[in-house]
Coordinates of C-alpha atoms in Angstrom, one line a residue:
M84 CA 19.7 19.4 151.3
S85 CA 18.9 22.9 149.7
Q86 CA 19.1 23.0 146.1
I87 CA 20.7 25.0 143.7
E88 CA 20.5 25.7 140.0
I89 CA 23.3 25.4 137.8
T90 CA 23.3 27.0 134.4
L91 CA 25.4 25.1 131.5
P92 CA 27.2 26.7 128.0
D93 CA 24.3 25.3 126.2
K94 CA 21.8 27.7 128.5
S95 CA 19.9 24.0 129.8
K96 CA 19.8 24.1 133.9
K97 CA 20.3 21.6 135.9
N98 CA 19.8 21.2 139.9
Y99 CA 22.6 20.1 142.4
P100 CA 22.6 19.7 146.1
Q101 CA 24.1 22.9 147.4
G102 CA 28.1 22.7 147.7
V103 CA 28.3 20.5 144.7
L104 CA 32.1 20.6 142.9
P105 CA 32.4 21.7 139.3
L106 CA 34.1 18.5 139.5
E107 CA 31.0 16.5 140.2
I108 CA 28.8 18.4 137.5
A109 CA 31.4 17.5 134.9
V110 CA 30.8 13.7 136.4
D111 CA 27.3 13.8 135.6
I112 CA 27.2 15.6 132.2
S113 CA 30.1 13.1 131.2
P114 CA 32.9 11.0 132.4
G115 CA 35.0 11.9 129.4
L116 CA 34.4 15.5 129.9
A117 CA 35.2 14.9 133.7
R118 CA 38.7 13.0 132.7
K119 CA 39.8 16.2 130.7
A120 CA 38.6 18.7 133.0
V121 CA 41.0 21.3 134.3
A122 CA 39.3 23.6 136.1
A123 CA 35.8 25.9 135.8
V124 CA 34.4 29.3 134.9
V125 CA 31.4 30.2 137.3
D126 CA 29.9 33.4 137.1
D127 CA 32.9 34.6 134.7
V128 CA 35.4 33.5 137.7
L129 CA 37.9 31.2 137.1
V130 CA 37.9 28.7 140.0
D131 CA 39.3 25.3 141.1
L132 CA 37.5 22.1 140.3
N133 CA 36.9 21.1 144.1
H134 CA 35.6 24.9 144.5
P135 CA 31.8 24.3 146.3
L136 CA 29.2 26.2 144.5
E137 CA 26.7 27.4 147.4
A138 CA 24.7 29.6 145.0
D139 CA 22.6 29.4 141.4
S140 CA 25.6 29.9 139.1
T141 CA 26.3 29.6 135.2
V142 CA 29.4 27.2 134.7
R143 CA 31.5 26.3 132.3
I144 CA 33.8 22.9 132.6
I145 CA 37.7 24.0 131.5
T146 CA 38.9 21.2 129.7
S147 CA 42.7 20.4 128.7
D148 CA 41.4 21.3 125.1
D149 CA 40.6 25.1 126.1
A150 CA 42.5 28.5 125.7
E151 CA 42.7 28.8 129.4
A152 CA 44.1 25.5 130.7
L153 CA 47.6 25.5 129.7
E154 CA 48.2 28.3 131.7
I155 CA 46.8 26.4 134.7
L156 CA 48.7 23.7 133.8
R157 CA 51.8 25.6 133.7
H158 CA 51.2 27.7 136.8
T159 CA 51.0 24.4 138.6
A160 CA 54.0 23.5 137.0
A161 CA 56.1 26.3 138.6
H162 CA 54.6 25.5 142.3
I163 CA 55.9 21.5 141.8
M164 CA 59.1 23.3 140.6
A165 CA 59.5 25.9 143.5
Q166 CA 58.7 22.9 146.1
A167 CA 61.2 20.7 144.4
V168 CA 63.7 23.7 145.0
L169 CA 62.6 24.0 148.4
R170 CA 63.3 20.3 149.0
L171 CA 66.9 20.3 147.5
Y172 CA 67.7 23.8 148.9
P173 CA 65.7 24.3 151.8
G174 CA 67.6 27.8 152.5
A175 CA 65.9 29.5 149.1
K176 CA 63.6 32.2 149.4
L177 CA 60.7 32.2 146.7
A178 CA 59.8 35.1 145.0
I179 CA 57.1 34.8 142.3
G180 CA 56.3 32.1 139.6
P181 CA 54.1 32.7 136.9
A182 CA 52.9 31.2 133.7
I183 CA 53.6 32.9 130.6
S184 CA 53.2 32.5 127.0
D185 CA 55.0 29.4 126.2
G186 CA 55.8 28.1 129.7
F187 CA 56.4 29.4 133.2
Y188 CA 59.1 30.5 135.7
Y189 CA 60.0 30.8 139.1
D190 CA 62.6 33.2 140.8
F191 CA 64.8 32.4 143.7
D192 CA 67.1 33.8 146.1
L193 CA 69.8 31.5 147.2
E194 CA 73.4 31.3 147.7
E195 CA 73.8 28.3 145.2
S196 CA 74.5 28.9 141.8
L197 CA 72.1 27.1 139.1
G198 CA 73.4 25.6 136.0
S199 CA 72.4 22.6 133.5
N200 CA 73.4 20.0 136.3
E201 CA 71.2 21.2 138.8
L202 CA 68.2 21.7 136.6
V203 CA 68.5 17.9 136.2
E204 CA 68.2 17.4 139.7
I205 CA 65.7 19.5 140.1
E206 CA 63.6 18.1 137.4
A207 CA 64.2 14.5 139.0
E208 CA 62.5 16.0 142.1
M209 CA 59.9 17.1 140.6
E210 CA 59.3 14.0 139.0
R211 CA 59.2 12.4 142.6
I212 CA 56.5 15.1 143.4
I213 CA 54.4 13.8 140.4
A214 CA 54.5 10.5 141.2
A215 CA 53.5 11.2 144.7
D216 CA 50.3 12.7 143.2
L217 CA 49.9 15.4 145.7
A218 CA 46.6 16.8 146.4
I219 CA 46.7 20.4 145.9
E220 CA 44.3 22.1 148.2
R221 CA 43.0 26.0 148.5
R222 CA 43.4 27.7 151.7
E223 CA 42.2 31.2 152.9
M224 CA 43.3 33.3 155.9
S225 CA 43.3 36.9 156.8
L226 CA 46.6 39.2 155.6
D227 CA 47.8 39.3 159.0
E228 CA 47.4 35.7 159.5
A229 CA 49.3 35.0 155.9
I230 CA 52.0 38.1 156.8
E231 CA 52.9 36.0 159.7
F232 CA 52.9 32.4 158.5
F233 CA 55.7 33.7 155.6
K234 CA 57.7 35.2 158.2
A235 CA 57.4 32.2 160.3
N236 CA 58.8 30.3 157.4
D237 CA 61.4 32.9 156.4
Q238 CA 59.9 34.0 153.2
E239 CA 60.4 37.6 152.9
Y240 CA 59.6 38.4 149.8
K241 CA 56.2 36.8 150.1
V242 CA 55.8 39.1 153.2
E243 CA 56.9 42.4 151.0
L244 CA 54.0 41.0 148.4
L245 CA 51.6 40.8 151.1
E246 CA 52.2 44.1 152.8
D247 CA 51.4 46.0 149.2
L248 CA 48.2 43.7 149.1
D249 CA 44.6 45.5 150.4
S250 CA 42.9 42.3 150.8
D251 CA 40.9 41.3 153.8
V252 CA 41.4 37.6 152.8
I253 CA 44.6 35.9 151.1
S254 CA 44.3 32.6 149.1
L255 CA 47.4 30.0 149.4
Y256 CA 47.8 26.7 147.9
K257 CA 49.1 23.6 149.8
Q258 CA 50.4 20.5 148.4
G259 CA 52.5 18.1 150.6
E260 CA 54.7 20.3 152.8
F261 CA 54.7 23.1 150.2
V262 CA 52.5 26.4 150.8
D263 CA 52.7 28.9 148.6
L264 CA 50.8 32.2 148.0
C265 CA 48.9 32.4 145.0
R266 CA 45.0 33.1 143.7
G267 CA 45.1 29.9 141.6
P268 CA 43.2 28.2 140.4
H269 CA 45.3 25.1 140.2
L270 CA 45.1 21.4 139.0
L271 CA 43.8 19.1 141.7
S272 CA 46.7 17.4 142.3
T273 CA 50.6 17.4 141.2
G274 CA 50.0 13.7 139.7
K275 CA 47.9 15.6 137.0
L276 CA 51.1 17.2 135.2
P277 CA 52.0 14.9 132.5
A278 CA 54.7 16.5 130.4
F279 CA 57.2 19.2 131.5
K280 CA 60.7 20.3 130.7
L281 CA 62.9 22.6 132.5
L282 CA 65.1 24.8 129.9
N283 CA 67.4 27.4 131.3
T284 CA 68.3 30.0 134.2
A285 CA 68.6 33.8 134.0
G286 CA 69.1 36.7 136.7
A287 CA 66.4 38.8 137.4
Y288 CA 66.2 41.6 139.5
W289 CA 63.2 41.5 142.2
R290 CA 60.4 43.7 140.9
G291 CA 62.3 44.3 137.8
D292 CA 64.4 47.0 139.9
S293 CA 68.1 47.0 139.2
D294 CA 68.7 48.5 142.9
R295 CA 67.1 45.3 144.4
P296 CA 68.4 41.9 144.9
M297 CA 69.6 39.9 141.5
L298 CA 67.7 36.7 142.0
Q299 CA 67.9 33.4 139.8
R300 CA 65.3 32.7 137.4
I301 CA 64.8 28.9 136.2
Y302 CA 62.3 28.7 133.0
G303 CA 60.5 25.8 131.9
T304 CA 57.7 24.5 130.1
A305 CA 54.6 22.1 130.1
F306 CA 51.8 20.6 128.3
F307 CA 49.0 18.4 128.5
R308 CA 50.5 15.7 126.0
K309 CA 53.9 14.4 125.7
K310 CA 53.8 14.8 121.9
H311 CA 53.3 18.7 121.9
L312 CA 56.0 18.8 124.3
T313 CA 58.1 17.1 121.9
E314 CA 57.5 19.7 119.5
H315 CA 57.7 22.4 121.1
L316 CA 61.3 21.2 122.2
H317 CA 62.0 21.0 118.6
R318 CA 60.7 24.2 117.7
L319 CA 63.0 25.5 120.1
E320 CA 66.1 23.5 119.1
E321 CA 65.6 24.8 115.7
A322 CA 64.9 28.5 116.9
A323 CA 68.3 28.1 118.7
K324 CA 70.2 27.3 115.1
R325 CA 68.4 30.1 113.8
D326 CA 69.5 32.9 116.6
H327 CA 70.1 35.8 114.9
R328 CA 73.5 36.5 117.0
K329 CA 74.7 33.4 116.1
L330 CA 74.0 33.6 112.7
G331 CA 75.3 37.1 112.5
K332 CA 78.4 36.5 113.7
Q333 CA 78.9 33.2 111.5
L334 CA 77.7 35.1 108.6
D335 CA 79.6 38.2 109.6
L336 CA 76.7 40.6 109.8
F337 CA 76.9 42.6 112.8
S338 CA 78.4 42.9 116.2
I339 CA 77.5 44.3 119.5
C340 CA 80.9 45.2 121.5
D341 CA 81.3 45.6 125.0
E342 CA 82.2 49.1 124.5
G343 CA 78.5 50.0 123.2
P344 CA 76.1 47.5 124.9
G345 CA 73.0 47.8 122.8
F346 CA 74.4 49.7 120.5
P347 CA 74.9 47.5 117.2
L348 CA 77.4 48.0 114.4
F349 CA 76.6 46.8 111.1
H350 CA 79.6 44.9 109.2
P351 CA 79.5 45.2 105.3
R352 CA 77.4 42.5 104.6
G353 CA 74.8 43.5 107.1
M354 CA 74.7 46.8 105.5
A355 CA 74.3 45.3 102.1
I356 CA 71.0 43.8 103.5
R357 CA 69.9 46.9 105.5
R358 CA 70.8 49.2 102.1
K359 CA 68.6 46.6 100.1
L360 CA 65.6 47.2 102.6
E361 CA 65.9 50.8 102.5
D362 CA 65.9 50.7 98.7
F363 CA 62.7 48.7 98.7
W364 CA 61.1 51.0 101.7
R365 CA 62.0 54.3 99.4
R366 CA 60.7 52.8 96.4
E367 CA 57.4 51.7 97.8
H368 CA 56.8 54.8 99.4
K369 CA 57.4 57.1 96.7
L370 CA 55.0 55.2 94.7
R371 CA 52.6 55.7 97.2
G372 CA 53.1 59.6 97.5
Y373 CA 55.5 60.1 100.5
Q374 CA 58.0 62.5 100.7
E375 CA 61.1 61.5 102.7
I376 CA 62.3 63.9 105.2
Q377 CA 65.4 63.7 107.7
T378 CA 65.4 65.1 111.0
P379 CA 68.1 65.9 113.8
I380 CA 69.0 63.5 116.3
I381 CA 69.4 66.0 119.1
L382 CA 66.6 68.3 119.8
S383 CA 65.7 70.8 122.6
E384 CA 64.4 69.5 126.1
E385 CA 61.7 72.4 125.3
L386 CA 60.4 70.6 122.6
W387 CA 60.2 67.4 124.2
R388 CA 58.3 68.9 127.0
Q389 CA 55.9 70.3 124.3
S390 CA 55.0 67.3 122.9
G391 CA 54.6 65.4 126.1
H392 CA 57.8 63.0 126.0
Y393 CA 59.3 64.4 128.8
D394 CA 56.5 63.9 131.0
H395 CA 55.2 60.1 129.8
Y396 CA 58.9 58.9 128.6
R397 CA 61.7 60.8 129.9
E398 CA 62.7 57.4 131.9
N399 CA 63.8 56.2 128.6
M400 CA 65.5 59.0 127.1
Y401 CA 69.1 60.4 127.1
F402 CA 69.5 63.6 127.5
T403 CA 72.7 66.3 127.0
V404 CA 73.7 70.0 127.6
I405 CA 75.0 72.1 125.0
D406 CA 75.9 75.7 125.5
E407 CA 74.4 75.4 129.1
K408 CA 71.1 74.7 127.5
K409 CA 69.3 71.6 127.9
Y410 CA 68.6 69.1 125.1
A411 CA 67.4 65.2 124.3
I412 CA 68.5 62.7 122.0
K413 CA 65.3 61.9 120.3
P414 CA 63.5 58.4 121.2
M415 CA 61.0 58.9 118.6
N416 CA 60.7 60.7 115.3
C417 CA 57.4 62.8 115.6
P418 CA 58.3 66.1 116.8
G419 CA 60.5 66.4 113.8
S420 CA 58.1 66.0 112.0
L421 CA 56.0 68.1 113.4
L422 CA 58.2 70.9 113.1
V423 CA 58.6 70.4 109.6
Y424 CA 54.5 70.8 108.9
R425 CA 54.5 73.9 110.9
R426 CA 57.4 75.8 108.7
K427 CA 54.5 77.4 106.7
M428 CA 50.8 77.5 106.4
H429 CA 49.1 74.7 104.1
S430 CA 45.9 74.3 102.2
Y431 CA 43.5 71.6 102.7
K432 CA 44.4 71.0 98.6
E433 CA 47.8 69.9 99.9
L434 CA 46.6 67.3 102.3
P435 CA 46.9 64.6 103.0
L436 CA 50.8 65.2 103.6
R437 CA 52.3 62.1 103.9
Y438 CA 56.3 62.5 105.6
A439 CA 58.4 59.7 105.8
E440 CA 61.6 59.1 107.5
L441 CA 64.3 56.4 108.0
G442 CA 64.8 58.1 111.7
L443 CA 67.7 57.1 114.2
V444 CA 66.5 56.9 117.9
H445 CA 67.8 56.1 121.4
R446 CA 66.0 54.8 123.9
H447 CA 67.4 53.8 127.3
E448 CA 66.9 50.4 128.2
M449 CA 67.8 48.1 131.2
S450 CA 71.3 45.9 130.2
G451 CA 69.3 42.7 131.5
V452 CA 66.4 43.4 128.4
L453 CA 68.9 43.8 125.7
H454 CA 69.0 40.8 123.3
G455 CA 70.9 41.1 120.0
L456 CA 68.7 43.5 117.3
M457 CA 65.8 42.5 119.0
R458 CA 66.5 44.8 121.7
V459 CA 68.6 47.6 121.4
R460 CA 69.6 51.4 122.7
N461 CA 69.6 52.8 119.1
F462 CA 67.8 51.8 115.9
T463 CA 65.9 53.2 112.6
Q464 CA 62.3 53.3 112.8
D465 CA 60.9 53.5 109.2
D466 CA 58.4 55.9 110.2
A467 CA 56.0 57.8 108.5
H468 CA 53.6 61.1 109.7
I469 CA 50.5 61.7 107.9
F470 CA 48.9 64.9 108.4
M471 CA 45.4 64.9 107.0
T472 CA 41.6 66.6 107.4
P473 CA 39.5 64.3 109.1
E474 CA 37.5 63.4 106.3
Q475 CA 40.8 61.7 105.0
I476 CA 41.3 59.4 108.2
E477 CA 39.5 56.2 107.1
S478 CA 40.9 56.5 103.5
E479 CA 44.5 57.4 104.7
I480 CA 44.5 54.4 107.2
T481 CA 43.3 51.8 104.6
Q482 CA 46.3 52.5 102.7
V483 CA 48.6 52.0 105.5
M484 CA 47.0 48.4 106.3
E485 CA 47.2 47.8 102.5
L486 CA 51.0 48.6 102.4
V487 CA 51.6 46.3 105.6
D488 CA 49.7 43.6 104.1
Y489 CA 51.9 44.2 100.8
V490 CA 55.2 43.8 102.7
Y491 CA 54.3 41.3 105.3
R492 CA 52.4 38.9 103.2
D493 CA 53.3 39.6 99.4
V494 CA 57.1 40.5 99.9
F495 CA 58.3 38.3 102.8
G496 CA 55.4 35.8 103.1
F497 CA 54.4 36.1 106.8
N498 CA 50.9 35.6 108.3
Y499 CA 49.9 38.3 111.0
H500 CA 47.3 39.1 113.1
V501 CA 46.0 42.8 114.4
E502 CA 45.3 44.2 117.4
L503 CA 43.7 47.2 118.5
S504 CA 45.4 48.8 121.3
T505 CA 43.3 51.4 123.7
R506 CA 44.3 54.1 126.2
P507 CA 46.8 53.7 128.7
E508 CA 46.9 54.8 132.2
N509 CA 49.5 57.7 131.5
S510 CA 47.6 59.4 128.3
M511 CA 47.4 62.9 127.7
G512 CA 43.7 64.2 126.4
S513 CA 40.2 63.9 127.1
D514 CA 37.7 61.1 126.9
E515 CA 35.9 62.4 124.0
I516 CA 39.5 62.9 121.9
W517 CA 40.4 59.4 122.7
E518 CA 36.8 57.9 121.7
R519 CA 36.7 59.4 118.6
A520 CA 40.4 58.2 117.6
T521 CA 39.3 54.8 118.6
A522 CA 36.3 54.8 116.6
A523 CA 37.9 55.8 113.5
L524 CA 40.4 52.9 113.9
Q525 CA 37.5 50.5 114.4
A526 CA 35.7 51.9 111.6
A527 CA 38.7 51.6 109.3
L528 CA 39.5 48.1 110.4
N529 CA 35.6 47.2 109.7
A530 CA 35.6 48.8 106.3
K531 CA 38.7 46.4 105.5
N532 CA 36.5 43.3 107.1
M533 CA 39.9 42.7 108.7
S534 CA 39.9 40.7 112.2
Y535 CA 41.3 42.2 115.2
V536 CA 41.6 41.9 119.4
I537 CA 41.3 44.6 121.5
N538 CA 44.6 45.2 123.7
E539 CA 43.4 47.2 126.3
G540 CA 45.3 49.8 127.8
D541 CA 48.6 49.4 125.4
G542 CA 47.8 52.6 123.2
A543 CA 50.6 55.0 122.9
F544 CA 50.2 57.8 125.5
Y545 CA 48.8 60.4 122.6
G546 CA 46.6 57.7 120.9
P547 CA 45.2 54.5 120.3
K548 CA 47.0 52.2 117.5
I549 CA 46.5 49.3 115.2
D550 CA 49.3 47.1 116.0
F551 CA 50.8 44.4 113.4
H552 CA 52.1 40.8 115.0
L553 CA 53.9 38.9 111.9
E554 CA 54.1 35.2 112.3
D555 CA 57.6 33.7 111.4
C556 CA 58.6 30.0 110.3
L557 CA 58.7 29.0 113.6
G558 CA 55.0 30.1 115.1
R559 CA 56.9 32.8 116.9
T560 CA 54.8 36.4 116.9
W561 CA 56.5 39.8 116.8
Q562 CA 55.1 43.4 117.0
C563 CA 56.6 45.3 114.0
G564 CA 54.2 48.1 112.3
T565 CA 51.5 50.1 113.9
V566 CA 49.3 52.9 113.1
Q567 CA 48.5 55.3 115.5
L568 CA 46.1 58.3 115.3
D569 CA 46.9 61.1 117.1
F570 CA 44.4 64.2 117.3
L571 CA 46.6 65.6 120.4
M572 CA 50.2 66.5 118.6
P573 CA 48.5 69.0 116.2
E574 CA 46.9 70.5 119.1
R575 CA 50.0 70.9 121.7
F576 CA 52.2 72.3 118.3
D577 CA 49.1 74.4 117.1
L578 CA 49.0 73.0 113.7
S579 CA 46.6 74.5 111.2
Y580 CA 45.5 74.2 107.3
I581 CA 43.4 76.7 105.2
G582 CA 40.1 74.7 104.5
E583 CA 38.0 75.1 101.8
D584 CA 35.6 77.5 103.3
G585 CA 39.1 79.9 104.1
Q586 CA 39.4 79.3 107.8
K587 CA 41.9 77.8 110.0
H588 CA 41.3 74.3 110.7
R589 CA 43.2 71.6 113.0
P590 CA 44.9 68.4 111.3
V591 CA 44.7 65.0 112.3
M592 CA 48.1 63.2 112.4
V593 CA 48.9 58.9 111.8
H594 CA 52.1 57.9 113.1
R595 CA 53.0 54.6 111.5
V596 CA 55.8 51.9 110.9
V597 CA 56.0 49.2 108.7
F598 CA 59.1 47.2 109.5
G599 CA 59.3 49.2 112.9
S600 CA 62.9 48.9 113.9
L601 CA 65.0 48.1 110.7
E602 CA 67.8 46.6 113.3
R603 CA 64.8 44.3 114.5
F604 CA 63.3 43.4 111.4
I605 CA 66.6 42.3 110.2
G606 CA 66.8 40.0 113.1
I607 CA 63.6 38.5 112.4
L608 CA 64.4 38.0 109.0
I609 CA 67.8 36.5 110.0
E610 CA 65.8 33.8 112.2
H611 CA 63.1 33.7 109.3
F612 CA 65.2 32.6 106.7
A613 CA 67.7 31.0 108.9
G614 CA 70.7 33.4 107.1
A615 CA 69.5 32.0 103.9
F616 CA 68.3 35.0 102.3
P617 CA 66.3 35.3 99.0
L618 CA 67.8 36.0 96.1
W619 CA 66.6 40.1 96.2
L620 CA 68.2 40.7 99.9
A621 CA 70.9 38.2 99.9
P622 CA 74.0 40.3 100.8
V623 CA 76.5 38.1 98.0
Q624 CA 74.1 36.8 95.8
V625 CA 76.8 35.4 93.4
Q626 CA 80.2 33.8 94.7
V627 CA 82.7 33.4 91.7
I628 CA 84.9 30.3 92.1
P629 CA 87.6 30.1 89.9
V630 CA 89.7 26.3 89.4
G631 CA 93.0 27.7 90.1
Q632 CA 94.9 31.2 89.9
D633 CA 95.0 30.6 85.9
F634 CA 91.3 31.2 85.5
L635 CA 91.3 34.3 88.1
A636 CA 91.2 36.8 85.5
Y637 CA 88.2 35.2 83.8
A638 CA 86.3 35.0 87.2
N639 CA 87.0 38.8 87.6
N640 CA 85.4 39.5 83.9
I641 CA 82.6 37.7 84.9
A642 CA 82.1 39.5 88.6
T643 CA 82.9 42.8 86.7
E644 CA 79.8 42.0 84.1
L645 CA 77.6 40.7 86.7
T646 CA 78.3 44.1 88.9
R647 CA 77.7 46.2 86.1
C648 CA 74.2 44.5 85.6
G649 CA 73.5 45.6 89.6
F650 CA 74.2 42.3 91.5
D651 CA 76.4 41.7 94.7
V652 CA 79.2 39.4 93.6
E653 CA 82.3 38.2 95.2
V654 CA 85.4 36.5 93.6
D655 CA 86.7 33.8 96.0
E656 CA 90.5 34.6 95.1
R657 CA 92.0 32.1 97.7
D658 CA 94.4 29.5 97.0
E659 CA 92.4 26.8 97.9
K660 CA 90.3 23.5 96.5
V661 CA 87.1 23.9 94.7
G662 CA 85.3 21.6 97.1
Y663 CA 86.2 23.7 100.3
K664 CA 85.3 27.2 98.6
I665 CA 81.9 25.9 97.7
R666 CA 81.4 24.4 100.9
N667 CA 82.5 27.6 102.2
A668 CA 79.7 29.6 100.0
Q669 CA 76.9 27.3 101.2
V670 CA 77.8 27.9 104.8
N671 CA 77.7 31.8 104.0
Q672 CA 74.1 30.9 102.4
V673 CA 75.3 32.5 99.0
P674 CA 72.4 31.7 96.3
Y675 CA 74.7 30.8 93.7
M676 CA 78.0 30.3 92.6
L677 CA 79.8 30.2 89.5
I678 CA 82.5 27.5 89.1
L679 CA 85.3 28.8 86.2
G680 CA 87.9 26.4 84.9
E681 CA 89.3 25.3 81.4
K682 CA 85.9 24.2 80.0
E683 CA 84.2 27.5 81.2
H684 CA 87.3 29.6 80.2
T685 CA 87.2 28.1 76.6
G686 CA 83.7 27.9 75.7
N687 CA 82.8 31.4 77.0
C688 CA 80.4 30.2 79.8
V689 CA 79.8 29.5 83.2
S690 CA 79.0 26.4 85.3
V691 CA 76.3 27.4 88.0
R692 CA 75.7 25.8 91.4
H693 CA 72.8 26.7 93.5
R694 CA 72.9 26.7 97.6
R695 CA 70.0 24.1 97.4
Q696 CA 69.7 22.4 94.3
G697 CA 73.2 21.8 93.4
D698 CA 74.5 21.7 90.2
L699 CA 72.4 23.6 87.1
G700 CA 74.7 22.7 84.6
T701 CA 76.7 25.3 82.2
M702 CA 74.8 28.3 80.6
S703 CA 76.3 31.7 79.0
L704 CA 76.7 34.3 81.1
T705 CA 73.8 36.2 79.1
E706 CA 71.3 33.3 80.0
F707 CA 72.8 33.2 84.1
I708 CA 71.7 37.2 84.1
A709 CA 68.2 36.3 82.5
K710 CA 67.7 33.6 85.0
L711 CA 68.6 35.9 87.9
Q712 CA 66.6 38.8 86.2
G713 CA 63.7 36.8 85.9
E714 CA 63.9 35.3 89.5
L715 CA 63.9 38.6 90.7
L716 CA 61.0 39.8 88.8
V717 CA 58.9 36.5 89.6
T718 CA 59.2 36.6 93.5
R719 CA 60.9 38.4 96.4
R720 CA 59.6 35.3 98.7
S721 CA 61.8 33.1 100.8
E722 CA 63.1 29.8 98.6

């Protein structure tokens, strides 16, 4: 039998018979490696462990410890779930079933409505399939053969997917009686799935098109170790407790009504948080040389054609007609900033010009993706647009990165990671401009020694960007801040400045946000702090609780003094027991409570309780105010 040469990751080389399987190579290297083997990378292609090797190759064995392994495990779990559904509901039509970042899903078209009871039955059937340890086998056939196969099995969605393919050879995977269209790879058998859980169901349009059938989507997750599954389920349980929609209602912060889906209403307490964020934002931007502007919500359609948004973004825009002229409601703030810059000629001595705007924007989102404050149809971007000379690019981008780091890490205590998003398919501009802009962002990142990953094709249509993904207390990541470098808008709007040589030059533009969407950032903070905001952000910082109506006047006097010192205070005037009022303040996550009765009134003092630490004793009002002011000076982080 012919021999082939296999190059391993350590550059060592070994000879094996032609047709050797990656699993056999793993066994030869180490039985322990073989036990943990999941798949293999052969000449940079991910393959099954039973894929025969016919020529000299480089081989890396993928184990359960590798990043690629979870996706393979979860993709196999999706197939096992689909097999279970078909066993229980033989008439079900299969759509797609991919692995996703924290689990997997599969979409089904079936008459029965799936709920929690049905998920239990599907899980039980999956357990039987796993116990049977069915071999998972890859098969290949021609495109025409595959189409005929799925037509014969009455799987119209698979047929549609195949008809859109341009390939001579189609791969399928078989386990027992179940066969699915798939490129793989997969685990060797169903028995290799050690830990899984079905989570919930949701509706999903076929191919995301609201004009196509609504399918039933089952979400699940899977891990190589039951311990990791247990930890994940605990995180999900904790996330459910922290759900900003639930806490937003409980704490009376915001609501979204049927009359305006995707358009949040902020209540007084929610506005208190919002205003504190805005005040913080304005203070920090003023310190850094930004000038605040405000631009209109509605501008002419012609402007949006000039900016390129009409051609590249109109599906997400709202339009209107005023005096028989077409207008658009702004989805982004940048054209308004361009108009402010263009109002007069500028000198190089004025640059950089940093225009900041808390701008309300509107974007058309499908109803199925709306989610509390996280995905809405109108939101406020904490935008800034910086106009600069080419020589100022690195310095300005560096300063933006320093601001983001200060806000995320120092103020809120978030960890974060960075991605460099490059040119998308629907972009404007030449290759030279995009290469120049991308190189400038890379130079700024390298100058700060900041680690980052490349996110290919996810830039804005007018320029590449640096995206900041913060991590909350549950380990979830959220894309919030961004820095976008733009050579194109200044060109399209014919912006210029007078240089040191007395000639006109084209400025460079940076688009950037820190919070991203103010609404979304508030949603993240609600969940991160579980509603227990740090003192500086709390909508009610002090709850004054009189012990009976006899001490209501004293309570109001104390509240007035605290309000004069700049604190947000409420007096609980209800004729209820003190214990009830204290519990209510704790449920509402008020940082401090002042209990005022005969002793406090006679001694001209206050008894202080903290929502976490309990009774802090008695002190004078002056001492209490000093304590609050000291806490605000020392930290703005979570408790």
